[in-house]
Amino acid sequence: TIPVDEKEYSLEYSASGYEYIATWIMETMPVTFIDGHSVFYSRNIYAGLTYLFPNPPIKVGYDFSGWMFGDTVIPVEETEYSHEFSEYGYVYFATWSQKTMPVTFVNDGVTLFEDDIYAGETYAFPAAPEKYGYTFAGWKLGDTTHPADETE
């Protein structure tokens, strides 16, 4: 009788004997991708196999720079990842670079002021232009006019 895992098994006689070979089931581990304070994507993976990164998240006013793992940013050009086993799994964080956009103030076809700003950044209106025989009413952007008294 052979004790195995607190169970006993009995074998019939064999002149060559018996050889037990260990078998294994590969465990999975979690890999989580975080964007800001939220889980963007999560899955269980097997150690040593290669996986594709998820499609990047979208954030208005920003370009996705890559996934940060530890202190390293993995650039968007890299499309695959692989890990050794860790019972705790692995976590990646989305990294971003903020886009700039041009802001231009034009009077009668002449550019008075031009700059690149970030979305959400505050900026000052330039000094009111002068035009003989007219009173400056304000700056128009699309269908919205910012009156002169708001732009001073």
Short mmCIF file of C-alpha atoms in Angstrom, two decimals, residues 22 28 37 42 51 61 63 70 95 106 113 131 134 136 149 151:
data_model
loop_
_atom_site.label_atom_id
_atom_site.label_comp_id
_atom_site.label_asym_id
_atom_site.label_seq_id
_atom_site.Cartn_x
_atom_site.Cartn_y
_atom_site.Cartn_z
CA ALA A 22 4.42 13.94 -11.72
CA THR A 28 -2.72 31.46 -14.46
CA HIS A 37 -8.16 55.24 -11.48
CA SER A 42 -7.87 42.59 -17.14
CA TYR A 51 0.14 38.03 -25.43
CA GLY A 61 -6.86 65.98 -25.80
CA ASP A 63 -2.01 60.92 -27.20
CA GLY A 70 7.31 49.46 -12.96
CA THR A 95 0.64 56.91 -19.92
CA VAL A 106 -7.35 87.46 -36.41
CA PHE A 113 -1.77 86.69 -31.76
CA LYS A 131 -10.44 100.04 -36.26
CA TYR A 134 -15.79 101.07 -35.18
CA PHE A 136 -14.64 96.58 -30.78
CA ASP A 149 -16.00 93.46 -21.60
CA THR A 151 -11.99 89.86 -22.96
#
